[in-house]
Amino acid sequence: MAITYEWRGDFEDPEVNVLHAEGFGHPVLDIGWREQVRRHSLGWVCARDGAGAGELAGFVNVAWDGGVHAFVLDTVVAGRRRGQGIGAALVARAAEGARDARCEWLHVDFDDELRGFYFDACGFRSTAAGLIAL
């Protein structure tokens, strides 16, 4: 089945909560994703099996600073659909949305096992950055 991608696509909180739990290995939580991304994000991308209201196959959130910096967060693809290029397509659509909003930089941080995905499949490059664990 073909995958469709939609910038600022419609979704329901429970479907993102289930997808996020599967992708990040935690129990299904009751997070109000719709309210959260609508209030705080530049955009997000939904990947769906088929057209329109098909099953959610992937999701990525794009936060921003209100200026020229956007940030990829929570890239996740349903287990049954991994390895098909959906994650890279989600990030490419996220980059397009950020570019259309006149952002100049798209940032991402990730665990070491995702280096190949973000550098090779998505085209990010390594930069110096800092982090404080809170």
Short mmCIF file of N, CA, C and O in Angstrom, two decimals:
data_model
loop_
_atom_site.label_atom_id
_atom_site.label_comp_id
_atom_site.label_asym_id
_atom_site.label_seq_id
_atom_site.Cartn_x
_atom_site.Cartn_y
_atom_site.Cartn_z
N MET A 1 0.84 -1.18 0.00
CA MET A 1 0.00 0.00 0.00
C MET A 1 0.89 1.25 0.00
O MET A 1 1.89 1.31 0.68
N ALA A 2 0.49 2.23 -0.75
CA ALA A 2 1.24 3.48 -0.86
C ALA A 2 1.13 4.28 0.44
O ALA A 2 0.14 4.22 1.15
N ILE A 3 2.18 5.04 0.71
CA ILE A 3 2.21 5.92 1.88
C ILE A 3 1.97 7.34 1.41
O ILE A 3 2.54 7.79 0.41
N THR A 4 1.13 8.07 2.13
CA THR A 4 0.93 9.49 1.86
C THR A 4 1.52 10.28 3.03
O THR A 4 1.52 9.81 4.17
N TYR A 5 2.03 11.46 2.73
CA TYR A 5 2.66 12.33 3.72
C TYR A 5 1.93 13.66 3.71
O TYR A 5 1.65 14.22 2.65
N GLU A 6 1.66 14.17 4.92
CA GLU A 6 0.97 15.45 4.98
C GLU A 6 1.57 16.34 6.06
O GLU A 6 1.63 15.97 7.24
N TRP A 7 2.04 17.52 5.63
CA TRP A 7 2.55 18.55 6.54
C TRP A 7 1.36 19.08 7.33
O TRP A 7 0.34 19.43 6.74
N ARG A 8 1.49 19.09 8.64
CA ARG A 8 0.44 19.52 9.55
C ARG A 8 -0.85 18.72 9.34
O ARG A 8 -1.96 19.22 9.42
N GLY A 9 -0.65 17.43 9.06
CA GLY A 9 -1.77 16.52 8.84
C GLY A 9 -2.58 16.30 10.10
O GLY A 9 -2.09 16.45 11.22
N ASP A 10 -3.82 15.91 9.91
CA ASP A 10 -4.72 15.65 11.03
C ASP A 10 -4.39 14.29 11.65
O ASP A 10 -4.00 13.36 10.95
N PHE A 11 -4.53 14.20 12.94
CA PHE A 11 -4.30 12.95 13.66
C PHE A 11 -5.07 13.01 14.97
O PHE A 11 -5.49 14.06 15.41
N GLU A 12 -5.21 11.86 15.58
CA GLU A 12 -5.82 11.74 16.90
C GLU A 12 -4.73 11.41 17.91
O GLU A 12 -3.81 10.65 17.60
N ASP A 13 -4.85 11.95 19.12
CA ASP A 13 -3.85 11.69 20.16
C ASP A 13 -3.58 10.20 20.39
O ASP A 13 -2.41 9.80 20.47
N PRO A 14 -4.60 9.36 20.52
CA PRO A 14 -4.33 7.94 20.80
C PRO A 14 -3.46 7.26 19.75
O PRO A 14 -2.61 6.44 20.09
N GLU A 15 -3.62 7.61 18.47
CA GLU A 15 -2.81 6.93 17.46
C GLU A 15 -1.34 7.36 17.54
O GLU A 15 -0.45 6.53 17.33
N VAL A 16 -1.07 8.61 17.88
CA VAL A 16 0.33 9.02 18.06
C VAL A 16 0.88 8.42 19.35
O VAL A 16 2.04 7.99 19.39
N ASN A 17 0.08 8.36 20.40
CA ASN A 17 0.55 7.75 21.65
C ASN A 17 0.93 6.29 21.45
O ASN A 17 1.96 5.84 21.97
N VAL A 18 0.15 5.53 20.70
CA VAL A 18 0.46 4.12 20.43
C VAL A 18 1.73 4.02 19.58
O VAL A 18 2.62 3.22 19.87
N LEU A 19 1.83 4.82 18.54
CA LEU A 19 2.99 4.81 17.66
C LEU A 19 4.25 5.20 18.43
O LEU A 19 5.30 4.55 18.31
N HIS A 20 4.17 6.24 19.25
CA HIS A 20 5.32 6.70 20.04
C HIS A 20 5.76 5.63 21.03
O HIS A 20 6.96 5.37 21.19
N ALA A 21 4.82 4.99 21.69
CA ALA A 21 5.15 3.93 22.65
C ALA A 21 5.87 2.78 21.96
O ALA A 21 6.88 2.26 22.46
N GLU A 22 5.38 2.38 20.80
CA GLU A 22 6.02 1.30 20.05
C GLU A 22 7.43 1.70 19.61
O GLU A 22 8.38 0.96 19.78
N GLY A 23 7.55 2.90 19.08
CA GLY A 23 8.83 3.34 18.55
C GLY A 23 9.88 3.62 19.59
O GLY A 23 11.07 3.42 19.34
N PHE A 24 9.47 4.08 20.76
CA PHE A 24 10.44 4.46 21.79
C PHE A 24 10.45 3.51 22.97
O PHE A 24 11.13 3.76 23.96
N GLY A 25 9.69 2.43 22.88
CA GLY A 25 9.77 1.36 23.88
C GLY A 25 9.30 1.73 25.27
O GLY A 25 9.97 1.42 26.24
N HIS A 26 8.17 2.39 25.36
CA HIS A 26 7.61 2.72 26.67
C HIS A 26 6.12 2.40 26.66
O HIS A 26 5.53 2.19 25.59
N PRO A 27 5.49 2.37 27.82
CA PRO A 27 4.04 2.12 27.85
C PRO A 27 3.28 3.23 27.10
O PRO A 27 3.77 4.36 26.97
N VAL A 28 2.11 2.91 26.62
CA VAL A 28 1.27 3.90 25.97
C VAL A 28 0.85 4.94 27.01
O VAL A 28 0.31 4.59 28.06
N LEU A 29 1.15 6.19 26.71
CA LEU A 29 0.83 7.29 27.61
C LEU A 29 -0.38 8.05 27.08
O LEU A 29 -0.83 7.83 25.95
N ASP A 30 -0.89 8.96 27.86
CA ASP A 30 -2.03 9.78 27.47
C ASP A 30 -1.55 11.22 27.28
O ASP A 30 -1.85 12.09 28.08
N ILE A 31 -0.80 11.43 26.20
CA ILE A 31 -0.25 12.75 25.90
C ILE A 31 -1.18 13.47 24.93
O ILE A 31 -1.65 12.88 23.96
N GLY A 32 -1.44 14.72 25.18
CA GLY A 32 -2.27 15.53 24.29
C GLY A 32 -1.44 16.10 23.16
O GLY A 32 -1.16 17.30 23.13
N TRP A 33 -1.06 15.26 22.21
CA TRP A 33 -0.18 15.66 21.11
C TRP A 33 -0.77 16.79 20.27
O TRP A 33 -0.04 17.71 19.87
N ARG A 34 -2.03 16.70 19.95
CA ARG A 34 -2.64 17.72 19.08
C ARG A 34 -2.48 19.12 19.67
O ARG A 34 -2.05 20.05 19.00
N GLU A 35 -2.84 19.26 20.92
CA GLU A 35 -2.72 20.56 21.60
C GLU A 35 -1.26 20.99 21.68
O GLU A 35 -0.93 22.15 21.45
N GLN A 36 -0.41 20.05 22.01
CA GLN A 36 1.02 20.34 22.18
C GLN A 36 1.64 20.85 20.87
O GLN A 36 2.31 21.89 20.86
N VAL A 37 1.44 20.13 19.77
CA VAL A 37 2.08 20.57 18.53
C VAL A 37 1.43 21.82 17.95
O VAL A 37 2.12 22.66 17.37
N ARG A 38 0.14 21.94 18.12
CA ARG A 38 -0.52 23.15 17.60
C ARG A 38 -0.07 24.40 18.34
O ARG A 38 0.00 25.48 17.76
N ARG A 39 0.24 24.27 19.62
CA ARG A 39 0.67 25.44 20.41
C ARG A 39 2.16 25.74 20.28
O ARG A 39 2.56 26.89 20.37
N HIS A 40 2.98 24.71 20.10
CA HIS A 40 4.42 24.90 20.25
C HIS A 40 5.27 24.55 19.03
O HIS A 40 6.47 24.78 19.07
N SER A 41 4.70 24.00 17.99
CA SER A 41 5.51 23.52 16.87
C SER A 41 5.29 24.34 15.62
O SER A 41 4.21 24.89 15.40
N LEU A 42 6.31 24.37 14.80
CA LEU A 42 6.18 24.94 13.47
C LEU A 42 5.24 24.04 12.64
O LEU A 42 4.39 24.53 11.91
N GLY A 43 5.41 22.77 12.80
CA GLY A 43 4.59 21.82 12.06
C GLY A 43 4.92 20.40 12.46
O GLY A 43 5.69 20.15 13.39
N TRP A 44 4.34 19.47 11.74
CA TRP A 44 4.56 18.04 11.95
C TRP A 44 4.19 17.37 10.64
O TRP A 44 3.55 17.95 9.78
N VAL A 45 4.64 16.14 10.51
CA VAL A 45 4.31 15.37 9.31
C VAL A 45 3.70 14.05 9.73
O VAL A 45 4.25 13.36 10.61
N CYS A 46 2.58 13.72 9.12
CA CYS A 46 1.94 12.42 9.32
C CYS A 46 2.15 11.59 8.06
O CYS A 46 1.95 12.09 6.95
N ALA A 47 2.56 10.35 8.24
CA ALA A 47 2.63 9.37 7.15
C ALA A 47 1.50 8.38 7.37
O ALA A 47 1.35 7.85 8.47
N ARG A 48 0.71 8.16 6.34
CA ARG A 48 -0.44 7.25 6.46
C ARG A 48 -0.41 6.20 5.37
O ARG A 48 0.00 6.47 4.25
N ASP A 49 -0.89 5.00 5.75
CA ASP A 49 -1.09 3.95 4.77
C ASP A 49 -2.24 4.37 3.88
O ASP A 49 -3.36 4.55 4.36
N GLY A 50 -1.97 4.58 2.62
CA GLY A 50 -3.03 4.97 1.69
C GLY A 50 -3.40 6.43 1.83
O GLY A 50 -2.78 7.19 2.56
N ALA A 51 -4.44 6.82 1.14
CA ALA A 51 -4.87 8.21 1.11
C ALA A 51 -5.77 8.54 2.30
O ALA A 51 -6.44 7.68 2.84
N GLY A 52 -5.72 9.81 2.69
CA GLY A 52 -6.66 10.33 3.68
C GLY A 52 -6.53 9.73 5.06
O GLY A 52 -5.52 9.89 5.71
N ALA A 53 -7.54 9.01 5.49
CA ALA A 53 -7.63 8.56 6.88
C ALA A 53 -7.03 7.17 7.10
O ALA A 53 -7.43 6.48 8.02
N GLY A 54 -6.08 6.75 6.27
CA GLY A 54 -5.43 5.46 6.49
C GLY A 54 -4.72 5.42 7.83
O GLY A 54 -4.55 6.43 8.51
N GLU A 55 -4.28 4.23 8.20
CA GLU A 55 -3.61 4.04 9.48
C GLU A 55 -2.31 4.85 9.56
O GLU A 55 -1.56 4.92 8.58
N LEU A 56 -2.03 5.44 10.72
CA LEU A 56 -0.82 6.24 10.92
C LEU A 56 0.40 5.31 10.88
O LEU A 56 0.52 4.40 11.69
N ALA A 57 1.28 5.54 9.91
CA ALA A 57 2.47 4.72 9.72
C ALA A 57 3.72 5.42 10.23
O ALA A 57 4.75 4.78 10.44
N GLY A 58 3.67 6.74 10.42
CA GLY A 58 4.83 7.49 10.88
C GLY A 58 4.45 8.90 11.26
O GLY A 58 3.40 9.41 10.86
N PHE A 59 5.34 9.53 12.04
CA PHE A 59 5.08 10.87 12.54
C PHE A 59 6.41 11.53 12.88
O PHE A 59 7.34 10.88 13.36
N VAL A 60 6.51 12.82 12.64
CA VAL A 60 7.65 13.60 13.11
C VAL A 60 7.14 15.00 13.47
O VAL A 60 6.26 15.55 12.81
N ASN A 61 7.67 15.52 14.55
CA ASN A 61 7.34 16.85 15.05
C ASN A 61 8.47 17.81 14.66
O ASN A 61 9.64 17.44 14.71
N VAL A 62 8.12 19.03 14.29
CA VAL A 62 9.12 20.05 13.95
C VAL A 62 8.90 21.26 14.86
O VAL A 62 7.99 22.06 14.65
N ALA A 63 9.72 21.35 15.89
CA ALA A 63 9.69 22.50 16.79
C ALA A 63 10.53 23.62 16.16
O ALA A 63 11.27 23.39 15.21
N TRP A 64 10.41 24.82 16.72
CA TRP A 64 11.23 25.91 16.19
C TRP A 64 11.40 27.00 17.21
O TRP A 64 10.75 27.01 18.25
N ASP A 65 12.28 27.94 16.88
CA ASP A 65 12.55 29.05 17.79
C ASP A 65 11.76 30.30 17.41
O ASP A 65 11.97 31.36 17.98
N GLY A 66 10.88 30.21 16.45
CA GLY A 66 10.12 31.37 15.98
C GLY A 66 10.89 32.18 14.95
O GLY A 66 10.40 33.19 14.46
N GLY A 67 12.08 31.74 14.62
CA GLY A 67 12.93 32.46 13.67
C GLY A 67 13.43 31.53 12.58
O GLY A 67 12.65 31.00 11.79
N VAL A 68 14.74 31.31 12.57
CA VAL A 68 15.36 30.57 11.46
C VAL A 68 15.79 29.15 11.83
O VAL A 68 16.32 28.44 11.00
N HIS A 69 15.59 28.73 13.07
CA HIS A 69 16.01 27.41 13.51
C HIS A 69 14.81 26.50 13.76
O HIS A 69 13.90 26.86 14.52
N ALA A 70 14.81 25.34 13.12
CA ALA A 70 13.78 24.32 13.35
C ALA A 70 14.47 23.07 13.88
O ALA A 70 15.67 22.86 13.66
N PHE A 71 13.72 22.23 14.56
CA PHE A 71 14.28 21.08 15.27
C PHE A 71 13.40 19.85 15.03
O PHE A 71 12.19 19.89 15.30
N VAL A 72 13.99 18.79 14.52
CA VAL A 72 13.28 17.53 14.32
C VAL A 72 13.19 16.81 15.66
O VAL A 72 14.20 16.62 16.34
N LEU A 73 11.97 16.42 16.03
CA LEU A 73 11.74 15.70 17.28
C LEU A 73 10.84 14.50 17.04
O LEU A 73 9.90 14.57 16.24
N ASP A 74 11.10 13.42 17.74
CA ASP A 74 10.20 12.28 17.80
C ASP A 74 9.90 11.64 16.45
O ASP A 74 8.76 11.25 16.18
N THR A 75 10.90 11.50 15.60
CA THR A 75 10.69 10.77 14.35
C THR A 75 10.39 9.32 14.69
O THR A 75 11.17 8.66 15.37
N VAL A 76 9.25 8.83 14.24
CA VAL A 76 8.87 7.46 14.58
C VAL A 76 8.08 6.84 13.41
O VAL A 76 7.28 7.51 12.77
N VAL A 77 8.37 5.56 13.16
CA VAL A 77 7.69 4.80 12.11
C VAL A 77 7.17 3.51 12.74
O VAL A 77 7.86 2.89 13.56
N ALA A 78 5.97 3.12 12.37
CA ALA A 78 5.38 1.88 12.87
C ALA A 78 6.30 0.70 12.55
O ALA A 78 6.89 0.64 11.46
N GLY A 79 6.43 -0.20 13.49
CA GLY A 79 7.34 -1.34 13.33
C GLY A 79 7.12 -2.12 12.04
O GLY A 79 8.09 -2.50 11.36
N ARG A 80 5.89 -2.34 11.65
CA ARG A 80 5.58 -3.12 10.46
C ARG A 80 5.98 -2.41 9.17
O ARG A 80 6.01 -3.01 8.11
N ARG A 81 6.29 -1.10 9.27
CA ARG A 81 6.60 -0.30 8.08
C ARG A 81 8.06 0.18 8.06
O ARG A 81 8.46 0.89 7.14
N ARG A 82 8.86 -0.22 9.06
CA ARG A 82 10.26 0.22 9.09
C ARG A 82 11.05 -0.43 7.97
O ARG A 82 10.73 -1.49 7.49
N GLY A 83 12.11 0.27 7.57
CA GLY A 83 12.98 -0.25 6.52
C GLY A 83 12.46 0.01 5.11
O GLY A 83 12.97 -0.54 4.15
N GLN A 84 11.45 0.87 4.98
CA GLN A 84 10.85 1.15 3.68
C GLN A 84 11.07 2.59 3.23
O GLN A 84 10.46 3.05 2.28
N GLY A 85 11.91 3.34 3.97
CA GLY A 85 12.20 4.73 3.60
C GLY A 85 11.21 5.74 4.14
O GLY A 85 11.30 6.92 3.82
N ILE A 86 10.28 5.30 4.96
CA ILE A 86 9.26 6.21 5.49
C ILE A 86 9.87 7.24 6.42
O ILE A 86 9.53 8.42 6.35
N GLY A 87 10.79 6.84 7.28
CA GLY A 87 11.42 7.78 8.21
C GLY A 87 12.16 8.88 7.46
O GLY A 87 12.01 10.07 7.78
N ALA A 88 12.94 8.50 6.45
CA ALA A 88 13.67 9.50 5.67
C ALA A 88 12.70 10.42 4.92
O ALA A 88 12.94 11.63 4.82
N ALA A 89 11.61 9.87 4.43
CA ALA A 89 10.61 10.70 3.73
C ALA A 89 9.92 11.65 4.70
O ALA A 89 9.62 12.80 4.35
N LEU A 90 9.66 11.20 5.93
CA LEU A 90 9.10 12.09 6.95
C LEU A 90 10.02 13.28 7.20
O LEU A 90 9.58 14.43 7.23
N VAL A 91 11.31 12.99 7.37
CA VAL A 91 12.28 14.06 7.64
C VAL A 91 12.42 14.97 6.43
O VAL A 91 12.51 16.20 6.57
N ALA A 92 12.40 14.42 5.22
CA ALA A 92 12.48 15.25 4.01
C ALA A 92 11.29 16.20 3.94
O ALA A 92 11.44 17.39 3.61
N ARG A 93 10.10 15.70 4.24
CA ARG A 93 8.90 16.56 4.22
C ARG A 93 8.97 17.60 5.34
O ARG A 93 8.54 18.74 5.17
N ALA A 94 9.53 17.22 6.50
CA ALA A 94 9.72 18.16 7.60
C ALA A 94 10.69 19.28 7.17
O ALA A 94 10.45 20.46 7.45
N ALA A 95 11.76 18.91 6.47
CA ALA A 95 12.72 19.91 5.99
C ALA A 95 12.06 20.85 4.99
O ALA A 95 12.28 22.06 5.02
N GLU A 96 11.22 20.30 4.12
CA GLU A 96 10.50 21.13 3.16
C GLU A 96 9.57 22.11 3.86
O GLU A 96 9.52 23.29 3.51
N GLY A 97 8.84 21.65 4.87
CA GLY A 97 7.96 22.54 5.63
C GLY A 97 8.72 23.63 6.34
O GLY A 97 8.30 24.79 6.37
N ALA A 98 9.88 23.29 6.92
CA ALA A 98 10.70 24.29 7.60
C ALA A 98 11.27 25.29 6.60
O ALA A 98 11.30 26.49 6.87
N ARG A 99 11.70 24.80 5.46
CA ARG A 99 12.23 25.69 4.41
C ARG A 99 11.14 26.64 3.92
O ARG A 99 11.38 27.84 3.75
N ASP A 100 9.94 26.12 3.72
CA ASP A 100 8.82 26.97 3.28
C ASP A 100 8.49 28.05 4.30
O ASP A 100 7.99 29.11 3.95
N ALA A 101 8.78 27.79 5.58
CA ALA A 101 8.54 28.76 6.65
C ALA A 101 9.73 29.72 6.81
O ALA A 101 9.77 30.49 7.76
N ARG A 102 10.68 29.63 5.89
CA ARG A 102 11.87 30.49 5.86
C ARG A 102 12.88 30.19 6.96
O ARG A 102 13.68 31.05 7.33
N CYS A 103 12.83 28.98 7.49
CA CYS A 103 13.89 28.56 8.41
C CYS A 103 15.16 28.35 7.60
O CYS A 103 15.11 27.97 6.42
N GLU A 104 16.29 28.58 8.22
CA GLU A 104 17.57 28.42 7.55
C GLU A 104 18.32 27.18 8.03
O GLU A 104 19.26 26.74 7.37
N TRP A 105 17.93 26.64 9.18
CA TRP A 105 18.62 25.50 9.76
C TRP A 105 17.62 24.51 10.31
O TRP A 105 16.63 24.89 10.93
N LEU A 106 17.91 23.22 10.09
CA LEU A 106 17.12 22.15 10.68
C LEU A 106 18.07 21.32 11.54
O LEU A 106 19.04 20.76 11.04
N HIS A 107 17.79 21.29 12.83
CA HIS A 107 18.63 20.61 13.80
C HIS A 107 18.02 19.26 14.19
O HIS A 107 16.80 19.09 14.13
N VAL A 108 18.88 18.36 14.65
CA VAL A 108 18.39 17.10 15.21
C VAL A 108 19.43 16.60 16.21
O VAL A 108 20.62 16.84 16.05
N ASP A 109 18.95 15.98 17.26
CA ASP A 109 19.86 15.20 18.11
C ASP A 109 19.28 13.80 18.21
O ASP A 109 18.10 13.58 17.97
N PHE A 110 20.14 12.83 18.49
CA PHE A 110 19.72 11.44 18.42
C PHE A 110 20.70 10.55 19.16
O PHE A 110 21.84 10.96 19.45
N ASP A 111 20.27 9.35 19.45
CA ASP A 111 21.14 8.33 20.05
C ASP A 111 22.10 7.82 18.98
O ASP A 111 21.79 7.84 17.77
N ASP A 112 23.26 7.33 19.42
CA ASP A 112 24.32 6.90 18.50
C ASP A 112 23.86 5.90 17.44
O ASP A 112 24.31 5.95 16.30
N GLU A 113 22.95 4.99 17.80
CA GLU A 113 22.54 3.97 16.83
C GLU A 113 21.75 4.55 15.65
O GLU A 113 21.52 3.88 14.65
N LEU A 114 21.38 5.82 15.74
CA LEU A 114 20.64 6.47 14.64
C LEU A 114 21.51 7.35 13.76
O LEU A 114 21.01 8.03 12.86
N ARG A 115 22.83 7.32 13.96
CA ARG A 115 23.73 8.14 13.15
C ARG A 115 23.56 7.86 11.66
O ARG A 115 23.47 8.78 10.85
N GLY A 116 23.55 6.60 11.29
CA GLY A 116 23.41 6.23 9.89
C GLY A 116 22.12 6.75 9.28
O GLY A 116 22.10 7.23 8.15
N PHE A 117 21.05 6.65 10.04
CA PHE A 117 19.76 7.15 9.54
C PHE A 117 19.83 8.65 9.29
O PHE A 117 19.54 9.11 8.19
N TYR A 118 20.21 9.41 10.30
CA TYR A 118 20.17 10.87 10.15
C TYR A 118 21.26 11.40 9.22
O TYR A 118 21.02 12.33 8.45
N PHE A 119 22.47 10.82 9.25
CA PHE A 119 23.54 11.32 8.40
C PHE A 119 23.44 10.77 6.98
O PHE A 119 23.54 11.52 6.01
N ASP A 120 23.26 9.47 6.84
CA ASP A 120 23.27 8.86 5.51
C ASP A 120 21.92 8.97 4.80
O ASP A 120 21.84 9.41 3.66
N ALA A 121 20.84 8.57 5.47
CA ALA A 121 19.53 8.54 4.82
C ALA A 121 18.89 9.93 4.72
O ALA A 121 18.17 10.20 3.76
N CYS A 122 19.17 10.79 5.71
CA CYS A 122 18.48 12.09 5.75
C CYS A 122 19.35 13.26 5.34
O CYS A 122 18.83 14.36 5.09
N GLY A 123 20.67 13.09 5.30
CA GLY A 123 21.55 14.16 4.83
C GLY A 123 22.00 15.17 5.86
O GLY A 123 22.57 16.20 5.51
N PHE A 124 21.77 14.89 7.14
CA PHE A 124 22.31 15.80 8.17
C PHE A 124 23.82 15.67 8.18
O PHE A 124 24.38 14.66 7.75
N ARG A 125 24.50 16.68 8.68
CA ARG A 125 25.95 16.61 8.85
C ARG A 125 26.29 16.84 10.32
O ARG A 125 25.52 17.46 11.06
N SER A 126 27.43 16.36 10.70
CA SER A 126 27.87 16.46 12.08
C SER A 126 28.29 17.90 12.40
O SER A 126 28.93 18.56 11.58
N THR A 127 27.89 18.38 13.57
CA THR A 127 28.29 19.70 14.03
C THR A 127 28.63 19.60 15.50
O THR A 127 28.25 18.66 16.18
N ALA A 128 29.32 20.60 15.99
CA ALA A 128 29.58 20.68 17.43
C ALA A 128 28.30 21.19 18.11
O ALA A 128 27.65 22.09 17.60
N ALA A 129 27.95 20.59 19.20
CA ALA A 129 26.76 21.02 19.94
C ALA A 129 26.99 20.72 21.40
O ALA A 129 27.90 19.98 21.77
N GLY A 130 26.18 21.29 22.24
CA GLY A 130 26.28 21.05 23.67
C GLY A 130 24.95 20.57 24.21
O GLY A 130 23.90 20.75 23.60
N LEU A 131 25.01 19.96 25.39
CA LEU A 131 23.82 19.40 26.00
C LEU A 131 23.98 19.40 27.51
O LEU A 131 25.06 19.08 28.02
N ILE A 132 22.96 19.77 28.22
CA ILE A 132 22.90 19.65 29.66
C ILE A 132 21.75 18.70 29.99
O ILE A 132 20.62 18.94 29.58
N ALA A 133 22.05 17.63 30.70
CA ALA A 133 20.98 16.73 31.14
C ALA A 133 20.26 17.39 32.32
O ALA A 133 20.90 17.84 33.27
N LEU A 134 18.94 17.47 32.26
CA LEU A 134 18.16 18.11 33.31
C LEU A 134 17.37 17.09 34.11
O LEU A 134 16.97 16.10 33.67
#
